[in-house]
Amino acid sequence: MSTSKTLIKALALTAAFGIAAGCTPKTQLLTPGAADEPVTMGLSGSDFAQAASDAVQSMLASGAVDRNDGKKHVMVVSTVLNDTMQRIDTDQLVKKIRVDLLRSGKVLTTTAIGLNGAEDKMTQAYAELSQSRKIDRSSLVRQRLTAPNMSLSGKIIQRNNRVDSDKQLVEYYFQLTLTDLANGLAVWEGETPIRKLGSAKGTSW
Amino acid sequence: MYKTAAVAMATVLTLLGCQTRPQQDELYPQLLIGPKAQGYLQIEGVQQGVASSDLLRAGVRLYNRSRTEQILRYRFSWFDAQGFELKGLAARWERQVLRPNEPVTLDRVAPGPNAVSYRIQLFDLQSPTASTTQGIDG
């Protein structure tokens, strides 16, 4: 009797584990652009890629970053405000733009100058190496930092609106401006709206 | 005689129906169109030009000739002189909603000045892509 009870318990446990394991969603790699790519109410990587792509394509197509003297523009990243209900690192947007502008051969980005100091602290640290006795002075290179001539700034805005009783419309606006630092004029401006309609029960933050 | 012709016709139609490979457009060799998208896409023309002095720019004008809304999945691939594919945001998969008979232009600027040729892949959202290269997602 006790043997059969133990057997039943073991079978029940095995079945329970089997069902639990079978119900566990599998982790999978997503293929970019695939039909089953999940769409979220919040901002996802593909939204940032879309906004960055639109911005770079618009800049290149407009000729705003073209120079006819054979030189390249030097851009500094100013402030990109996050005016959404989500905690966003705006570098998700800015880095994509920087990478693509660098690839285009039209724009270089300075990492030595910024509103909050140098992005790459090594630039400043390198300047202090000349004071160190441990350094072979002959190996030092004289620093001449290039001043930027263009500034990228912007804002990400979110607006939530109720549609009917059970749906909500979440709108995101990626607004960017490229300013010529020589005269303070905006030489390029762009806005990418991304609109999502989903359940009112879901949250977008 | 009629029977043989009917059988031949049925075979051809069946083969066309089962066609799953994307096809290169005869008129526009830069286009690679998926089997399902071929059923509703009407290509009006392919444009090529230059942006920002030395960047290749390509575009395609098309419309949806079906009676229902379709979702197109497309990608511009860019190649250098050696035939290597160039990466960048301009080579990512994107989607475009096509309403019936509404003309749409898709165009992109190459990611860099070393791009000398391009290919435009046009697939229906539900069709798998034939190419294993997926580019980068940003």
PDB file of N, CA, C and O in Angstrom, chain A residues 6-74:
ATOM      1  N   THR A   6       3.633   5.936  -2.548  1.00  0.00           N
ATOM      2  CA  THR A   6       4.884   6.616  -2.893  1.00  0.00           C
ATOM      3  C   THR A   6       5.022   6.768  -4.402  1.00  0.00           C
ATOM      4  O   THR A   6       5.414   7.822  -4.916  1.00  0.00           O
ATOM      5  N   LEU A   7       4.619   5.710  -5.099  1.00  0.00           N
ATOM      6  CA  LEU A   7       4.688   5.722  -6.560  1.00  0.00           C
ATOM      7  C   LEU A   7       3.768   6.796  -7.136  1.00  0.00           C
ATOM      8  O   LEU A   7       4.144   7.560  -8.038  1.00  0.00           O
ATOM      9  N   ILE A   8       2.561   6.877  -6.570  1.00  0.00           N
ATOM     10  CA  ILE A   8       1.588   7.881  -7.039  1.00  0.00           C
ATOM     11  C   ILE A   8       2.124   9.288  -6.784  1.00  0.00           C
ATOM     12  O   ILE A   8       2.047  10.176  -7.646  1.00  0.00           O
ATOM     13  N   LYS A   9       2.700   9.464  -5.557  1.00  0.00           N
ATOM     14  CA  LYS A   9       3.267  10.785  -5.229  1.00  0.00           C
ATOM     15  C   LYS A   9       4.379  11.172  -6.202  1.00  0.00           C
ATOM     16  O   LYS A   9       4.449  12.296  -6.678  1.00  0.00           O
ATOM     17  N   ALA A  10       5.231  10.202  -6.485  1.00  0.00           N
ATOM     18  CA  ALA A  10       6.360  10.456  -7.390  1.00  0.00           C
ATOM     19  C   ALA A  10       5.863  10.818  -8.781  1.00  0.00           C
ATOM     20  O   ALA A  10       6.362  11.754  -9.414  1.00  0.00           O
ATOM     21  N   LEU A  11       4.825  10.077  -9.223  1.00  0.00           N
ATOM     22  CA  LEU A  11       4.256  10.354 -10.550  1.00  0.00           C
ATOM     23  C   LEU A  11       3.633  11.742 -10.592  1.00  0.00           C
ATOM     24  O   LEU A  11       3.793  12.491 -11.567  1.00  0.00           O
ATOM     25  N   ALA A  12       2.909  12.075  -9.488  1.00  0.00           N
ATOM     26  CA  ALA A  12       2.261  13.392  -9.417  1.00  0.00           C
ATOM     27  C   ALA A  12       3.286  14.508  -9.445  1.00  0.00           C
ATOM     28  O   ALA A  12       3.120  15.525 -10.138  1.00  0.00           O
ATOM     29  N   LEU A  13       4.371  14.311  -8.678  1.00  0.00           N
ATOM     30  CA  LEU A  13       5.438  15.323  -8.647  1.00  0.00           C
ATOM     31  C   LEU A  13       6.084  15.486 -10.016  1.00  0.00           C
ATOM     32  O   LEU A  13       6.308  16.600 -10.498  1.00  0.00           O
ATOM     33  N   THR A  14       6.358  14.330 -10.649  1.00  0.00           N
ATOM     34  CA  THR A  14       6.973  14.366 -11.982  1.00  0.00           C
ATOM     35  C   THR A  14       6.072  15.108 -12.967  1.00  0.00           C
ATOM     36  O   THR A  14       6.534  15.947 -13.761  1.00  0.00           O
ATOM     37  N   ALA A  15       4.765  14.798 -12.883  1.00  0.00           N
ATOM     38  CA  ALA A  15       3.793  15.445 -13.785  1.00  0.00           C
ATOM     39  C   ALA A  15       3.758  16.954 -13.529  1.00  0.00           C
ATOM     40  O   ALA A  15       3.732  17.760 -14.463  1.00  0.00           O
ATOM     41  N   ALA A  16       3.773  17.325 -12.228  1.00  0.00           N
ATOM     42  CA  ALA A  16       3.728  18.746 -11.869  1.00  0.00           C
ATOM     43  C   ALA A  16       4.951  19.483 -12.412  1.00  0.00           C
ATOM     44  O   ALA A  16       4.849  20.562 -13.002  1.00  0.00           O
ATOM     45  N   PHE A  17       6.129  18.873 -12.215  1.00  0.00           N
ATOM     46  CA  PHE A  17       7.370  19.486 -12.729  1.00  0.00           C
ATOM     47  C   PHE A  17       7.331  19.594 -14.255  1.00  0.00           C
ATOM     48  O   PHE A  17       7.737  20.583 -14.835  1.00  0.00           O
ATOM     49  N   GLY A  18       6.837  18.509 -14.852  1.00  0.00           N
ATOM     50  CA  GLY A  18       6.753  18.482 -16.321  1.00  0.00           C
ATOM     51  C   GLY A  18       5.862  19.580 -16.844  1.00  0.00           C
ATOM     52  O   GLY A  18       6.224  20.290 -17.786  1.00  0.00           O
ATOM     53  N   ILE A  19       4.704  19.750 -16.198  1.00  0.00           N
ATOM     54  CA  ILE A  19       3.758  20.790 -16.644  1.00  0.00           C
ATOM     55  C   ILE A  19       4.378  22.176 -16.434  1.00  0.00           C
ATOM     56  O   ILE A  19       4.329  23.046 -17.307  1.00  0.00           O
ATOM     57  N   ALA A  20       5.004  22.353 -15.230  1.00  0.00           N
ATOM     58  CA  ALA A  20       5.619  23.651 -14.926  1.00  0.00           C
ATOM     59  C   ALA A  20       6.714  23.992 -15.933  1.00  0.00           C
ATOM     60  O   ALA A  20       6.803  25.107 -16.437  1.00  0.00           O
ATOM     61  N   ALA A  21       7.534  22.983 -16.238  1.00  0.00           N
ATOM     62  CA  ALA A  21       8.631  23.216 -17.194  1.00  0.00           C
ATOM     63  C   ALA A  21       8.067  23.493 -18.578  1.00  0.00           C
ATOM     64  O   ALA A  21       8.569  24.348 -19.309  1.00  0.00           O
ATOM     65  N   GLY A  22       7.017  22.799 -18.932  1.00  0.00           N
ATOM     66  CA  GLY A  22       6.408  22.975 -20.247  1.00  0.00           C
ATOM     67  C   GLY A  22       5.767  24.333 -20.402  1.00  0.00           C
ATOM     68  O   GLY A  22       5.692  24.875 -21.505  1.00  0.00           O
ATOM     69  N   CYS A  23       5.281  24.913 -19.296  1.00  0.00           N
ATOM     70  CA  CYS A  23       4.604  26.208 -19.348  1.00  0.00           C
ATOM     71  C   CYS A  23       5.580  27.380 -19.285  1.00  0.00           C
ATOM     72  O   CYS A  23       5.183  28.518 -19.491  1.00  0.00           O
ATOM     73  N   THR A  24       6.816  27.118 -18.948  1.00  0.00           N
ATOM     74  CA  THR A  24       7.773  28.208 -18.840  1.00  0.00           C
ATOM     75  C   THR A  24       8.093  28.763 -20.221  1.00  0.00           C
ATOM     76  O   THR A  24       8.475  27.998 -21.104  1.00  0.00           O
ATOM     77  N   PRO A  25       7.897  30.090 -20.417  1.00  0.00           N
ATOM     78  CA  PRO A  25       8.198  30.638 -21.742  1.00  0.00           C
ATOM     79  C   PRO A  25       9.681  30.494 -22.054  1.00  0.00           C
ATOM     80  O   PRO A  25      10.519  30.698 -21.183  1.00  0.00           O
ATOM     81  N   LYS A  26       9.958  30.123 -23.298  1.00  0.00           N
ATOM     82  CA  LYS A  26      11.350  29.941 -23.701  1.00  0.00           C
ATOM     83  C   LYS A  26      11.993  31.291 -23.997  1.00  0.00           C
ATOM     84  O   LYS A  26      11.348  32.180 -24.538  1.00  0.00           O
ATOM     85  N   THR A  27      13.247  31.431 -23.617  1.00  0.00           N
ATOM     86  CA  THR A  27      13.993  32.638 -23.979  1.00  0.00           C
ATOM     87  C   THR A  27      14.437  32.500 -25.416  1.00  0.00           C
ATOM     88  O   THR A  27      14.945  31.454 -25.814  1.00  0.00           O
ATOM     89  N   GLN A  28      14.210  33.544 -26.196  1.00  0.00           N
ATOM     90  CA  GLN A  28      14.599  33.451 -27.601  1.00  0.00           C
ATOM     91  C   GLN A  28      15.216  34.746 -28.097  1.00  0.00           C
ATOM     92  O   GLN A  28      14.898  35.819 -27.590  1.00  0.00           O
ATOM     93  N   LEU A  29      16.096  34.609 -29.052  1.00  0.00           N
ATOM     94  CA  LEU A  29      16.697  35.782 -29.688  1.00  0.00           C
ATOM     95  C   LEU A  29      15.722  36.314 -30.727  1.00  0.00           C
ATOM     96  O   LEU A  29      15.091  35.540 -31.439  1.00  0.00           O
ATOM     97  N   LEU A  30      15.600  37.628 -30.789  1.00  0.00           N
ATOM     98  CA  LEU A  30      14.666  38.209 -31.738  1.00  0.00           C
ATOM     99  C   LEU A  30      15.375  38.594 -33.028  1.00  0.00           C
ATOM    100  O   LEU A  30      16.479  39.133 -33.000  1.00  0.00           O
ATOM    101  N   THR A  31      14.727  38.327 -34.135  1.00  0.00           N
ATOM    102  CA  THR A  31      15.268  38.716 -35.430  1.00  0.00           C
ATOM    103  C   THR A  31      14.766  40.114 -35.737  1.00  0.00           C
ATOM    104  O   THR A  31      13.559  40.355 -35.710  1.00  0.00           O
ATOM    105  N   PRO A  32      15.677  41.050 -36.036  1.00  0.00           N
ATOM    106  CA  PRO A  32      15.229  42.414 -36.331  1.00  0.00           C
ATOM    107  C   PRO A  32      14.242  42.443 -37.501  1.00  0.00           C
ATOM    108  O   PRO A  32      14.485  41.816 -38.525  1.00  0.00           O
ATOM    109  N   GLY A  33      13.128  43.125 -37.289  1.00  0.00           N
ATOM    110  CA  GLY A  33      12.146  43.285 -38.354  1.00  0.00           C
ATOM    111  C   GLY A  33      11.238  42.095 -38.563  1.00  0.00           C
ATOM    112  O   GLY A  33      10.415  42.093 -39.468  1.00  0.00           O
ATOM    113  N   ALA A  34      11.382  41.046 -37.734  1.00  0.00           N
ATOM    114  CA  ALA A  34      10.559  39.854 -37.922  1.00  0.00           C
ATOM    115  C   ALA A  34       9.097  40.149 -37.578  1.00  0.00           C
ATOM    116  O   ALA A  34       8.794  41.082 -36.842  1.00  0.00           O
ATOM    117  N   ALA A  35       8.219  39.316 -38.137  1.00  0.00           N
ATOM    118  CA  ALA A  35       6.784  39.537 -37.935  1.00  0.00           C
ATOM    119  C   ALA A  35       6.396  39.406 -36.471  1.00  0.00           C
ATOM    120  O   ALA A  35       5.467  40.054 -36.009  1.00  0.00           O
ATOM    121  N   ASP A  36       7.123  38.552 -35.752  1.00  0.00           N
ATOM    122  CA  ASP A  36       6.759  38.325 -34.351  1.00  0.00           C
ATOM    123  C   ASP A  36       7.516  39.233 -33.382  1.00  0.00           C
ATOM    124  O   ASP A  36       7.533  38.985 -32.182  1.00  0.00           O
ATOM    125  N   GLU A  37       8.119  40.281 -33.900  1.00  0.00           N
ATOM    126  CA  GLU A  37       8.835  41.203 -33.014  1.00  0.00           C
ATOM    127  C   GLU A  37       7.823  41.869 -32.083  1.00  0.00           C
ATOM    128  O   GLU A  37       6.840  42.456 -32.557  1.00  0.00           O
ATOM    129  N   PRO A  38       8.020  41.748 -30.778  1.00  0.00           N
ATOM    130  CA  PRO A  38       7.019  42.297 -29.866  1.00  0.00           C
ATOM    131  C   PRO A  38       6.944  43.825 -29.923  1.00  0.00           C
ATOM    132  O   PRO A  38       7.956  44.491 -30.119  1.00  0.00           O
ATOM    133  N   VAL A  39       5.741  44.337 -29.777  1.00  0.00           N
ATOM    134  CA  VAL A  39       5.542  45.787 -29.751  1.00  0.00           C
ATOM    135  C   VAL A  39       5.140  46.173 -28.339  1.00  0.00           C
ATOM    136  O   VAL A  39       4.191  45.609 -27.792  1.00  0.00           O
ATOM    137  N   THR A  40       5.864  47.092 -27.760  1.00  0.00           N
ATOM    138  CA  THR A  40       5.586  47.498 -26.385  1.00  0.00           C
ATOM    139  C   THR A  40       4.947  48.877 -26.363  1.00  0.00           C
ATOM    140  O   THR A  40       5.132  49.665 -27.295  1.00  0.00           O
ATOM    141  N   MET A  41       4.195  49.169 -25.295  1.00  0.00           N
ATOM    142  CA  MET A  41       3.607  50.505 -25.164  1.00  0.00           C
ATOM    143  C   MET A  41       4.688  51.515 -24.772  1.00  0.00           C
ATOM    144  O   MET A  41       4.601  52.692 -25.084  1.00  0.00           O
ATOM    145  N   GLY A  42       5.684  51.042 -24.060  1.00  0.00           N
ATOM    146  CA  GLY A  42       6.803  51.899 -23.696  1.00  0.00           C
ATOM    147  C   GLY A  42       7.782  51.989 -24.851  1.00  0.00           C
ATOM    148  O   GLY A  42       7.557  51.428 -25.924  1.00  0.00           O
ATOM    149  N   LEU A  43       8.862  52.712 -24.644  1.00  0.00           N
ATOM    150  CA  LEU A  43       9.861  52.855 -25.702  1.00  0.00           C
ATOM    151  C   LEU A  43      10.798  51.654 -25.708  1.00  0.00           C
ATOM    152  O   LEU A  43      11.318  51.271 -24.664  1.00  0.00           O
ATOM    153  N   SER A  44      10.997  51.073 -26.874  1.00  0.00           N
ATOM    154  CA  SER A  44      11.886  49.921 -26.987  1.00  0.00           C
ATOM    155  C   SER A  44      13.074  50.278 -27.870  1.00  0.00           C
ATOM    156  O   SER A  44      13.120  51.375 -28.459  1.00  0.00           O
ATOM    157  N   GLY A  45      13.997  49.358 -27.992  1.00  0.00           N
ATOM    158  CA  GLY A  45      15.192  49.588 -28.801  1.00  0.00           C
ATOM    159  C   GLY A  45      14.861  49.919 -30.243  1.00  0.00           C
ATOM    160  O   GLY A  45      15.524  50.762 -30.858  1.00  0.00           O
ATOM    161  N   SER A  46      13.828  49.279 -30.792  1.00  0.00           N
ATOM    162  CA  SER A  46      13.497  49.552 -32.194  1.00  0.00           C
ATOM    163  C   SER A  46      12.937  50.960 -32.378  1.00  0.00           C
ATOM    164  O   SER A  46      13.078  51.553 -33.442  1.00  0.00           O
ATOM    165  N   ASP A  47      12.299  51.513 -31.326  1.00  0.00           N
ATOM    166  CA  ASP A  47      11.809  52.892 -31.417  1.00  0.00           C
ATOM    167  C   ASP A  47      12.986  53.870 -31.472  1.00  0.00           C
ATOM    168  O   ASP A  47      12.975  54.836 -32.241  1.00  0.00           O
ATOM    169  N   PHE A  48      13.988  53.622 -30.631  1.00  0.00           N
ATOM    170  CA  PHE A  48      15.179  54.477 -30.647  1.00  0.00           C
ATOM    171  C   PHE A  48      15.898  54.361 -31.994  1.00  0.00           C
ATOM    172  O   PHE A  48      16.373  55.358 -32.542  1.00  0.00           O
ATOM    173  N   ALA A  49      15.971  53.136 -32.514  1.00  0.00           N
ATOM    174  CA  ALA A  49      16.626  52.928 -33.806  1.00  0.00           C
ATOM    175  C   ALA A  49      15.869  53.663 -34.914  1.00  0.00           C
ATOM    176  O   ALA A  49      16.487  54.277 -35.790  1.00  0.00           O
ATOM    177  N   GLN A  50      14.542  53.617 -34.834  1.00  0.00           N
ATOM    178  CA  GLN A  50      13.727  54.301 -35.836  1.00  0.00           C
ATOM    179  C   GLN A  50      13.953  55.814 -35.784  1.00  0.00           C
ATOM    180  O   GLN A  50      14.157  56.462 -36.813  1.00  0.00           O
ATOM    181  N   ALA A  51      13.927  56.360 -34.562  1.00  0.00           N
ATOM    182  CA  ALA A  51      14.109  57.813 -34.394  1.00  0.00           C
ATOM    183  C   ALA A  51      15.506  58.241 -34.832  1.00  0.00           C
ATOM    184  O   ALA A  51      15.670  59.268 -35.516  1.00  0.00           O
ATOM    185  N   ALA A  52      16.518  57.456 -34.454  1.00  0.00           N
ATOM    186  CA  ALA A  52      17.896  57.791 -34.824  1.00  0.00           C
ATOM    187  C   ALA A  52      18.073  57.697 -36.333  1.00  0.00           C
ATOM    188  O   ALA A  52      18.696  58.572 -36.955  1.00  0.00           O
ATOM    189  N   SER A  53      17.509  56.652 -36.931  1.00  0.00           N
ATOM    190  CA  SER A  53      17.613  56.463 -38.385  1.00  0.00           C
ATOM    191  C   SER A  53      16.958  57.619 -39.126  1.00  0.00           C
ATOM    192  O   SER A  53      17.535  58.176 -40.067  1.00  0.00           O
ATOM    193  N   ASP A  54      15.765  57.997 -38.685  1.00  0.00           N
ATOM    194  CA  ASP A  54      15.060  59.120 -39.327  1.00  0.00           C
ATOM    195  C   ASP A  54      15.892  60.391 -39.247  1.00  0.00           C
ATOM    196  O   ASP A  54      15.996  61.154 -40.209  1.00  0.00           O
ATOM    197  N   ALA A  55      16.484  60.633 -38.061  1.00  0.00           N
ATOM    198  CA  ALA A  55      17.263  61.861 -37.857  1.00  0.00           C
ATOM    199  C   ALA A  55      18.490  61.889 -38.769  1.00  0.00           C
ATOM    200  O   ALA A  55      18.735  62.880 -39.464  1.00  0.00           O
ATOM    201  N   VAL A  56      19.230  60.786 -38.790  1.00  0.00           N
ATOM    202  CA  VAL A  56      20.460  60.745 -39.595  1.00  0.00           C
ATOM    203  C   VAL A  56      20.129  60.838 -41.092  1.00  0.00           C
ATOM    204  O   VAL A  56      20.774  61.575 -41.832  1.00  0.00           O
ATOM    205  N   GLN A  57      19.103  60.093 -41.515  1.00  0.00           N
ATOM    206  CA  GLN A  57      18.719  60.135 -42.923  1.00  0.00           C
ATOM    207  C   GLN A  57      18.311  61.552 -43.341  1.00  0.00           C
ATOM    208  O   GLN A  57      18.688  62.022 -44.411  1.00  0.00           O
ATOM    209  N   SER A  58      17.574  62.207 -42.466  1.00  0.00           N
ATOM    210  CA  SER A  58      17.130  63.573 -42.762  1.00  0.00           C
ATOM    211  C   SER A  58      18.315  64.536 -42.821  1.00  0.00           C
ATOM    212  O   SER A  58      18.398  65.390 -43.707  1.00  0.00           O
ATOM    213  N   MET A  59      19.262  64.386 -41.885  1.00  0.00           N
ATOM    214  CA  MET A  59      20.452  65.255 -41.872  1.00  0.00           C
ATOM    215  C   MET A  59      21.263  65.077 -43.148  1.00  0.00           C
ATOM    216  O   MET A  59      21.685  66.043 -43.770  1.00  0.00           O
ATOM    217  N   LEU A  60      21.485  63.799 -43.534  1.00  0.00           N
ATOM    218  CA  LEU A  60      22.308  63.526 -44.713  1.00  0.00           C
ATOM    219  C   LEU A  60      21.596  63.946 -45.999  1.00  0.00           C
ATOM    220  O   LEU A  60      22.217  64.493 -46.911  1.00  0.00           O
ATOM    221  N   ALA A  61      20.296  63.699 -46.056  1.00  0.00           N
ATOM    222  CA  ALA A  61      19.552  64.039 -47.269  1.00  0.00           C
ATOM    223  C   ALA A  61      19.430  65.549 -47.444  1.00  0.00           C
ATOM    224  O   ALA A  61      19.400  66.051 -48.575  1.00  0.00           O
ATOM    225  N   SER A  62      19.388  66.280 -46.324  1.00  0.00           N
ATOM    226  CA  SER A  62      19.215  67.741 -46.411  1.00  0.00           C
ATOM    227  C   SER A  62      20.512  68.453 -46.773  1.00  0.00           C
ATOM    228  O   SER A  62      20.501  69.612 -47.185  1.00  0.00           O
ATOM    229  N   GLY A  63      21.637  67.780 -46.579  1.00  0.00           N
ATOM    230  CA  GLY A  63      22.923  68.416 -46.860  1.00  0.00           C
ATOM    231  C   GLY A  63      23.404  69.302 -45.724  1.00  0.00           C
ATOM    232  O   GLY A  63      24.391  70.027 -45.865  1.00  0.00           O
ATOM    233  N   ALA A  64      22.718  69.243 -44.588  1.00  0.00           N
ATOM    234  CA  ALA A  64      23.064  70.112 -43.451  1.00  0.00           C
ATOM    235  C   ALA A  64      24.448  69.814 -42.878  1.00  0.00           C
ATOM    236  O   ALA A  64      25.067  70.692 -42.277  1.00  0.00           O
ATOM    237  N   VAL A  65      24.930  68.579 -43.059  1.00  0.00           N
ATOM    238  CA  VAL A  65      26.233  68.240 -42.484  1.00  0.00           C
ATOM    239  C   VAL A  65      27.313  68.117 -43.575  1.00  0.00           C
ATOM    240  O   VAL A  65      28.386  67.580 -43.333  1.00  0.00           O
ATOM    241  N   ASP A  66      26.979  68.621 -44.748  1.00  0.00           N
ATOM    242  CA  ASP A  66      27.943  68.540 -45.853  1.00  0.00           C
ATOM    243  C   ASP A  66      28.859  69.767 -45.834  1.00  0.00           C
ATOM    244  O   ASP A  66      28.424  70.869 -45.502  1.00  0.00           O
ATOM    245  N   ARG A  67      30.145  69.568 -46.133  1.00  0.00           N
ATOM    246  CA  ARG A  67      31.093  70.684 -46.220  1.00  0.00           C
ATOM    247  C   ARG A  67      31.818  70.587 -47.549  1.00  0.00           C
ATOM    248  O   ARG A  67      32.146  69.499 -48.005  1.00  0.00           O
ATOM    249  N   ASN A  68      32.079  71.739 -48.153  1.00  0.00           N
ATOM    250  CA  ASN A  68      32.748  71.696 -49.455  1.00  0.00           C
ATOM    251  C   ASN A  68      34.235  72.046 -49.363  1.00  0.00           C
ATOM    252  O   ASN A  68      34.881  72.254 -50.378  1.00  0.00           O
ATOM    253  N   ASP A  69      34.772  72.104 -48.122  1.00  0.00           N
ATOM    254  CA  ASP A  69      36.197  72.420 -47.968  1.00  0.00           C
ATOM    255  C   ASP A  69      37.025  71.175 -47.613  1.00  0.00           C
ATOM    256  O   ASP A  69      38.195  71.285 -47.247  1.00  0.00           O
ATOM    257  N   GLY A  70      36.405  70.003 -47.704  1.00  0.00           N
ATOM    258  CA  GLY A  70      37.117  68.758 -47.438  1.00  0.00           C
ATOM    259  C   GLY A  70      37.256  68.436 -45.960  1.00  0.00           C
ATOM    260  O   GLY A  70      37.782  67.379 -45.606  1.00  0.00           O
ATOM    261  N   LYS A  71      36.811  69.337 -45.099  1.00  0.00           N
ATOM    262  CA  LYS A  71      36.909  69.089 -43.654  1.00  0.00           C
ATOM    263  C   LYS A  71      35.621  68.448 -43.148  1.00  0.00           C
ATOM    264  O   LYS A  71      34.615  68.409 -43.842  1.00  0.00           O
ATOM    265  N   LYS A  72      35.690  67.977 -41.907  1.00  0.00           N
ATOM    266  CA  LYS A  72      34.506  67.377 -41.302  1.00  0.00           C
ATOM    267  C   LYS A  72      33.981  68.268 -40.177  1.00  0.00           C
ATOM    268  O   LYS A  72      34.770  68.963 -39.530  1.00  0.00           O
ATOM    269  N   HIS A  73      32.712  68.213 -39.951  1.00  0.00           N
ATOM    270  CA  HIS A  73      32.124  68.938 -38.815  1.00  0.00           C
ATOM    271  C   HIS A  73      32.539  68.242 -37.521  1.00  0.00           C
ATOM    272  O   HIS A  73      32.711  67.026 -37.489  1.00  0.00           O
ATOM    273  N   VAL A  74      32.684  69.033 -36.465  1.00  0.00           N
ATOM    274  CA  VAL A  74      32.953  68.463 -35.146  1.00  0.00           C
ATOM    275  C   VAL A  74      31.742  68.786 -34.272  1.00  0.00           C
ATOM    276  O   VAL A  74      31.421  69.952 -34.032  1.00  0.00           O
TER     277      VAL A  74
END
